[in-house]
Tab-separated table of C-alpha atoms and ligand atoms in Angstrom:
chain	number	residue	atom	x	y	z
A	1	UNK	CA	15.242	5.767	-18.070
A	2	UNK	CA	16.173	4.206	-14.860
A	3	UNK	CA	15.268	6.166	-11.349
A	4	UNK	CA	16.222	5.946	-7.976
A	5	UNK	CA	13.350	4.843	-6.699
A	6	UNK	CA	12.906	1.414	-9.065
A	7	UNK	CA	14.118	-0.483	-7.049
A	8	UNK	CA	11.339	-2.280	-5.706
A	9	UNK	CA	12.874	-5.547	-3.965
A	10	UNK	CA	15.682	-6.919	-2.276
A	11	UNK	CA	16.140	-10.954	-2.613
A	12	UNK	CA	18.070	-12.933	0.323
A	13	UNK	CA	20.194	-15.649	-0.336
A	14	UNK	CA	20.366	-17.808	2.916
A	15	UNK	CA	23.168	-19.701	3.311
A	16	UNK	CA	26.438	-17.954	3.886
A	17	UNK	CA	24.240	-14.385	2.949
A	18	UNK	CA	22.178	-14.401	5.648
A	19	UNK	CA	24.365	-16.164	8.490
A	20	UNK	CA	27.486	-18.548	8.024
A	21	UNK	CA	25.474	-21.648	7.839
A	22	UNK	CA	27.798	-23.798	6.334
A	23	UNK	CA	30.013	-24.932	9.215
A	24	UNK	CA	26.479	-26.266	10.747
A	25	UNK	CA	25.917	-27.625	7.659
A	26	UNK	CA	29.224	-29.539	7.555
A	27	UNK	CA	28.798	-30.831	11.160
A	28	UNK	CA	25.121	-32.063	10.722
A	29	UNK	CA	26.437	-34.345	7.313
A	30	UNK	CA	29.024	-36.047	9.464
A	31	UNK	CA	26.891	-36.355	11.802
A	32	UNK	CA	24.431	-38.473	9.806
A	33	UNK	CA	26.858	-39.940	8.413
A	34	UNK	CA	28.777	-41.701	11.655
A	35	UNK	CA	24.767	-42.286	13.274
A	36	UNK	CA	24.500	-44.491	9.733
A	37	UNK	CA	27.829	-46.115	10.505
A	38	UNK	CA	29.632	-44.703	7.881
A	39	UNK	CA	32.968	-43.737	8.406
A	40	UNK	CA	32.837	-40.651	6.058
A	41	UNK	CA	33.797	-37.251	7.425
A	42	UNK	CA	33.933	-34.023	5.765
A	43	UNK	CA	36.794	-31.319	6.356
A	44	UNK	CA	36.236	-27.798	5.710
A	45	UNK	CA	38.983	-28.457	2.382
A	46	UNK	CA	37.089	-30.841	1.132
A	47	UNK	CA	33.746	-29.245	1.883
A	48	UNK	CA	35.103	-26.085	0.286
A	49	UNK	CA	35.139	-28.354	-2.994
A	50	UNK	CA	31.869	-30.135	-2.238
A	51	UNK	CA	30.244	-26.878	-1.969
A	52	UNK	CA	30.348	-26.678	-5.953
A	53	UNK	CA	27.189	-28.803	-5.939
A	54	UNK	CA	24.630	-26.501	-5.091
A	55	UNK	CA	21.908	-28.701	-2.377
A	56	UNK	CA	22.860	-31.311	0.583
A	57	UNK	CA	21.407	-34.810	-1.281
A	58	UNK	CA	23.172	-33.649	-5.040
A	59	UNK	CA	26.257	-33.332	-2.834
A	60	UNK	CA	26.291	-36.385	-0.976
A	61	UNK	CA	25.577	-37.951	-4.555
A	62	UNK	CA	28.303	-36.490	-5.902
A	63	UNK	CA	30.962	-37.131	-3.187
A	64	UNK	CA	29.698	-41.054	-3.522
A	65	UNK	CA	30.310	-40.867	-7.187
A	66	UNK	CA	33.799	-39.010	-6.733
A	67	UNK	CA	34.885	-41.445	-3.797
A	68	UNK	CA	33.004	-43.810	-3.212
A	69	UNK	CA	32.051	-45.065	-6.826
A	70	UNK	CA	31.387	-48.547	-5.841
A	71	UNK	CA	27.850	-47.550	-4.276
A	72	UNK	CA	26.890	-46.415	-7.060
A	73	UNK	CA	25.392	-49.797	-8.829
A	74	UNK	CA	23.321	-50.106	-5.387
A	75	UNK	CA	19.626	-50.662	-6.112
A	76	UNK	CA	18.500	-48.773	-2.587
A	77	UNK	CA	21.405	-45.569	-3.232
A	78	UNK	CA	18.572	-43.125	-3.356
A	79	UNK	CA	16.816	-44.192	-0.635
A	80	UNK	CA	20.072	-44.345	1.119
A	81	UNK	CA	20.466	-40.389	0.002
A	82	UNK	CA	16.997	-39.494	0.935
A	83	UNK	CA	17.537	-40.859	4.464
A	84	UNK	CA	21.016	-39.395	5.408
A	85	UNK	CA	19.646	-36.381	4.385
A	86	UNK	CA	16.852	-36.318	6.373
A	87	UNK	CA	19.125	-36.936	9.334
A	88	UNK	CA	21.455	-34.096	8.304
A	89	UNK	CA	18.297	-31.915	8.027
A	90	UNK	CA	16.764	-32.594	11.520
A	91	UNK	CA	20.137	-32.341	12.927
A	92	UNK	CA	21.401	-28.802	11.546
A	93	UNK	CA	17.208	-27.635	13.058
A	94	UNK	CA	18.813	-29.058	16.495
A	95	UNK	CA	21.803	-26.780	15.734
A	96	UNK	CA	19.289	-23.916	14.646
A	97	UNK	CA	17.128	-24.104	17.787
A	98	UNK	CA	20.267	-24.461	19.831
A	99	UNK	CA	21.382	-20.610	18.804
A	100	UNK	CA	24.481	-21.906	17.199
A	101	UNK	CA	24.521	-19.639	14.200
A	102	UNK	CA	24.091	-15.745	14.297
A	103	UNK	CA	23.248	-13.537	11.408
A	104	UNK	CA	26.357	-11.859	9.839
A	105	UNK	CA	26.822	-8.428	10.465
A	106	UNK	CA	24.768	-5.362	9.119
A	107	UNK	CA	21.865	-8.387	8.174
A	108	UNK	CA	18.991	-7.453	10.800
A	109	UNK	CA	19.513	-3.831	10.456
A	110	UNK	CA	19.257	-3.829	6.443
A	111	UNK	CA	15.898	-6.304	6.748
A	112	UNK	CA	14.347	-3.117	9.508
A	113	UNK	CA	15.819	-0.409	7.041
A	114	UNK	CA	13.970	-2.161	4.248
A	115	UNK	CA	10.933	-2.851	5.703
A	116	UNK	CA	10.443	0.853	6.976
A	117	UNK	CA	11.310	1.861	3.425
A	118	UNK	CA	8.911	-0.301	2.212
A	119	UNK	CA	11.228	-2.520	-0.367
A	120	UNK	CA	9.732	-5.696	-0.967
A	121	UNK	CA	11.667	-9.061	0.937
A	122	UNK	CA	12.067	-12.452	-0.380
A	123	UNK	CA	14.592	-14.971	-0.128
A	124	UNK	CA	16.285	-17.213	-3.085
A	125	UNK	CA	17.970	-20.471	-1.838
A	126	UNK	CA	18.920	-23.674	-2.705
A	127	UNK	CA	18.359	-25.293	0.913
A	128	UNK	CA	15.377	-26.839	2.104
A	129	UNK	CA	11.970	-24.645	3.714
A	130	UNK	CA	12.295	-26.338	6.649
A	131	UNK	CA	15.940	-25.128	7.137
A	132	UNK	CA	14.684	-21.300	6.250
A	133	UNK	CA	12.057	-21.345	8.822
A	134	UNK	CA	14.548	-23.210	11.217
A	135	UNK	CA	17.471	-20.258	11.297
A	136	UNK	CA	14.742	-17.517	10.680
A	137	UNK	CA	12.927	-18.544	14.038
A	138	UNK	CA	15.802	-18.616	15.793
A	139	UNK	CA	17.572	-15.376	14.768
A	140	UNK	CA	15.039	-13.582	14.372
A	141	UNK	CA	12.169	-14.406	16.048
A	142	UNK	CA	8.606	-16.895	15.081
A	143	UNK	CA	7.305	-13.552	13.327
A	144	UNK	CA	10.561	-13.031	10.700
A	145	UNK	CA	9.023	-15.557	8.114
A	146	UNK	CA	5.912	-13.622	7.289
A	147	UNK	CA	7.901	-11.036	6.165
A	148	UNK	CA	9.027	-12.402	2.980
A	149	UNK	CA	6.376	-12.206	0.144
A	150	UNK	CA	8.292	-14.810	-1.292
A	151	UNK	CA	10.203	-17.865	-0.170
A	152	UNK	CA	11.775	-19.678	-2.561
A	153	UNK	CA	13.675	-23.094	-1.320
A	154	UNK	CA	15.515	-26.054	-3.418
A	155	UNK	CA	12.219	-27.913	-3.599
A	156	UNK	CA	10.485	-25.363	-5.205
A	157	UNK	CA	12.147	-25.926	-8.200
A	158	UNK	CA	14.040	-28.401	-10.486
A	159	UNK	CA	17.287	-26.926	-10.822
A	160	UNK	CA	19.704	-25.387	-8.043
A	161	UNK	CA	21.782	-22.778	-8.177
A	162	UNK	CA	23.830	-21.847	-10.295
A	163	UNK	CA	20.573	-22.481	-12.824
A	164	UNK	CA	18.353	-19.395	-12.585
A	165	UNK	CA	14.940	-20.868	-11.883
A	166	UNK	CA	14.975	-19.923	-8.388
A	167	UNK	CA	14.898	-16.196	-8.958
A	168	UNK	CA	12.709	-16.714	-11.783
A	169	UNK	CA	10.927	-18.602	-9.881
A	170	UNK	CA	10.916	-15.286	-6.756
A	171	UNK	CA	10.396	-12.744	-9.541
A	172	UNK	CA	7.536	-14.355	-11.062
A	173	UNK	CA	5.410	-14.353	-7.268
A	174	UNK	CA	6.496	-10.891	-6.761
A	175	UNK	CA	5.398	-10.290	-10.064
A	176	UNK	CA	8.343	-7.806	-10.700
A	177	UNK	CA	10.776	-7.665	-13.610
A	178	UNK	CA	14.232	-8.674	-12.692
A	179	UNK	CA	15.300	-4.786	-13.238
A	180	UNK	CA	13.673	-3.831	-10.156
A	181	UNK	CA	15.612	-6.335	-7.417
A	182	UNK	CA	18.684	-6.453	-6.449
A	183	UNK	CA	19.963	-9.828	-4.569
A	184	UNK	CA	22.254	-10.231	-1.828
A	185	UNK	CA	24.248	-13.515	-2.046
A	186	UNK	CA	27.687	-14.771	-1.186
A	187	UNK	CA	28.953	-17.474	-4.224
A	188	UNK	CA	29.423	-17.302	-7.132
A	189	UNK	CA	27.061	-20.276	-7.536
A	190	UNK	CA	24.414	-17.374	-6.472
A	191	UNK	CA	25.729	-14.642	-8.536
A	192	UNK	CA	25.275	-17.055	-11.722
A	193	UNK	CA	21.809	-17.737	-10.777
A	194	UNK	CA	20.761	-14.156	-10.020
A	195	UNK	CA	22.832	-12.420	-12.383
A	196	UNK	CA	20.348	-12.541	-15.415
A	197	UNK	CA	19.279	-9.144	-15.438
A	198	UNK	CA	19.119	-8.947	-10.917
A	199	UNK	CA	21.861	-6.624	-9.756
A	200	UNK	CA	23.594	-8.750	-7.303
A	201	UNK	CA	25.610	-7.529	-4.359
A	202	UNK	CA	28.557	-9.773	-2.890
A	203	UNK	CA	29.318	-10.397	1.071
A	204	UNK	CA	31.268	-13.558	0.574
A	205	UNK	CA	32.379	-15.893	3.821
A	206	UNK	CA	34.654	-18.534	4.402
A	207	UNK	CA	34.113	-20.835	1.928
A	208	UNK	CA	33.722	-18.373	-0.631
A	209	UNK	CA	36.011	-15.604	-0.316
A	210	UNK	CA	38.591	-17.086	-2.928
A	211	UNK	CA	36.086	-16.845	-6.118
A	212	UNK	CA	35.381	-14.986	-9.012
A	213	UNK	CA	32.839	-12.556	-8.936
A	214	UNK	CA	33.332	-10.171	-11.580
A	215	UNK	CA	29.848	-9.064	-12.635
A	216	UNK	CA	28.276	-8.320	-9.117
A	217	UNK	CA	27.710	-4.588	-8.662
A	218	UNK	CA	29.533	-4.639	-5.579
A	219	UNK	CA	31.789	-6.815	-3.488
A	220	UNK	CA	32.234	-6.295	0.316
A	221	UNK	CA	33.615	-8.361	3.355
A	222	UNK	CA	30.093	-8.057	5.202
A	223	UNK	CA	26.976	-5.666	4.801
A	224	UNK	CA	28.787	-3.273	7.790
A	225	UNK	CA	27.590	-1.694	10.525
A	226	UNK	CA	27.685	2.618	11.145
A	227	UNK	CA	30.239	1.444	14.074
A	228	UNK	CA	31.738	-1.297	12.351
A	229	UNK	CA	31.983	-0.944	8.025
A	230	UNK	CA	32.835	-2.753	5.167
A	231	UNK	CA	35.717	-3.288	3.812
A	232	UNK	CA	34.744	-3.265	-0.060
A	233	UNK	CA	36.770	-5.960	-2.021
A	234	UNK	CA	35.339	-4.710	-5.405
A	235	UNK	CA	32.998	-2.974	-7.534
A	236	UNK	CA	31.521	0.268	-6.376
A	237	UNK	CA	30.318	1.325	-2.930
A	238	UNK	CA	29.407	5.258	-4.037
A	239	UNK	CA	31.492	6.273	-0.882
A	240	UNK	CA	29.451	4.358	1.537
A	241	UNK	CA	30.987	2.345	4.617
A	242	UNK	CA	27.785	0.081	5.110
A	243	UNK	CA	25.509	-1.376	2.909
A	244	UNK	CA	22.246	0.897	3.165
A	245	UNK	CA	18.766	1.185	1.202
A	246	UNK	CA	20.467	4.424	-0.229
A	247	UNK	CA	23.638	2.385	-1.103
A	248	UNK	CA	21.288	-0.322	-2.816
A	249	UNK	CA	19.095	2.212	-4.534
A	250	UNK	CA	22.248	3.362	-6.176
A	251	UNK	CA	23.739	-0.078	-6.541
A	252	UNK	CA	20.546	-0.777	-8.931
A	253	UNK	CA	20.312	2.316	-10.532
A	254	UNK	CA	23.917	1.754	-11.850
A	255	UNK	CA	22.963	-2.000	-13.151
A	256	UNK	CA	19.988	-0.857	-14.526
A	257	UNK	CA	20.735	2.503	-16.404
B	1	LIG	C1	23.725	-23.329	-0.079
B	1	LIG	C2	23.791	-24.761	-0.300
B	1	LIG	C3	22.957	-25.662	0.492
B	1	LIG	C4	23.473	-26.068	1.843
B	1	LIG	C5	22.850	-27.378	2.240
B	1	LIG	O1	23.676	-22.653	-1.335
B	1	LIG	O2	24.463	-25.205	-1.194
B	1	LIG	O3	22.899	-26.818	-0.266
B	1	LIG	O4	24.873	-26.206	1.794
B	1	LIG	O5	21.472	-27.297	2.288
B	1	LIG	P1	23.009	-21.202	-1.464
B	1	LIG	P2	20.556	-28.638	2.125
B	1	LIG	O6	23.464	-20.384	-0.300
B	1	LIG	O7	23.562	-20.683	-2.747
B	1	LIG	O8	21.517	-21.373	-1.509
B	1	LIG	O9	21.283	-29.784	2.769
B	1	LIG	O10	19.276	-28.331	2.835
B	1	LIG	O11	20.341	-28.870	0.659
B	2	LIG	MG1	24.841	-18.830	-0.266
């Protein structure tokens, strides 16, 4: 029999979850890509469609392939992948340290409400480490990273989202079955990943906000603030305007029993 109190852990998704990355995402790709003289630029339509391939070097890979087939036979393409890459990623830290992106609403309030409840933090993403640390420094503050128990980034394992090895991955160094977490995430790349037995709530964004989500627990515009709620787009919110320890407890519980 499930309780209230099993749930043990609540599991961040990063991008688009934790803050609406992916606009500083999109601007640090085009701008490695015209610094490497290419005359390649992303717009948000055709990001929206990029975004399908979960990780920044399986996407550039796969927008060559789709439109620019002709590199493909090139003996130095990786290394050409690798490099842009790097360039995106040292740009979007510039963008980071520069206080460009904020958290989304209701974000550092649950991490404080969690933390004095004692629930167990750790994030599941499919960007880089180095990104993680970058927005977590700069949102909220040098000491934010120590307190996840458990990072998990793209490089940690072989397969991106939607494949579920990064929550196995989370689960197994938390050492907790899947039954007692509950993720927060924001695609339905996310939801596929987590969904194997880890309630998953839904705050989608932008880029998101047009897919199908039908198995999270519940679905609302942001996680809400007492002075500024929700608007719940599906699922069930037990009467609740913001999304709460109580409101996850529940959200769990109904997954679970
Ligand atoms: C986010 C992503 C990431 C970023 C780019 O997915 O797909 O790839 O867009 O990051 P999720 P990198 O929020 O599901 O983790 O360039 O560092 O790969
Ligand atoms: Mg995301």
């Amino acid at each position: 029999m499930t309780h209230e109190g099993d749930l043990r852990a609540l599991l961040f998704d990063v991008d688009g979850t934790l803050a609406d990355t992916e606009e500083a995402h999109r601007h640090a790709f085009n701008a490695a890509f015209a610094a490497a003289g290419l005359d390649w630029s992303w717009d948000r339509e055709l990001y929206r469609r990029l975004l399908a391939v979960a990780g920044g070097r399986e996407r550039i890979r796969h927008y060559v392939a789709s439109a620019h087939s002709e590199l493909l036979s090139r003996p130095d393409l990786d290394g050409r992948i690798a490099a842009l890459h790097a360039d995106k990623t040292r740009r979007y830290g510039e963008m980071m340290a520069a206080g460009e992106v904020r958290l989304r609403p209701g974000v550092a309030r649950l991490l404080a409400e969690a933390r004095d409840a004692g629930l167990r933090l750790a994030i599941a993403t499919t960007t880089s480490r180095e990104n993680v640390d970058a927005l977590l420094a700069a949102t909220l503050g040098p000491e934010a990273v120590g307190w996840f128990e458990a990072i998990g980034a793209g490089e940690d394992v072989p397969a991106k989202k939607p494949a579920p090895d990064i929550y196995r991955w989370v689960l197994a160094r938390l050492r907790l079955p899947a039954q007692s977490c509950l993720a927060i995430e924001d695609s339905v790349n996310g939801l596929r990943a987590a969904a194997a037995g880890v309630a998953v709530v839904i705050a989608p964004g932008f880029y998101t906000a047009n897919e199908d989500f039908t198995g999270a627990v519940a679905v609302v515009s942001d996680l809400g603030e007492p002075d500024r709620p929700f608007r719940l787009l599906g699922g069930d919110a037990h009467g609740r305007r913001w999304v709460d320890v109580g409101l996850l407890r529940r959200c769990r519980v109904r997954q679970g029993g």
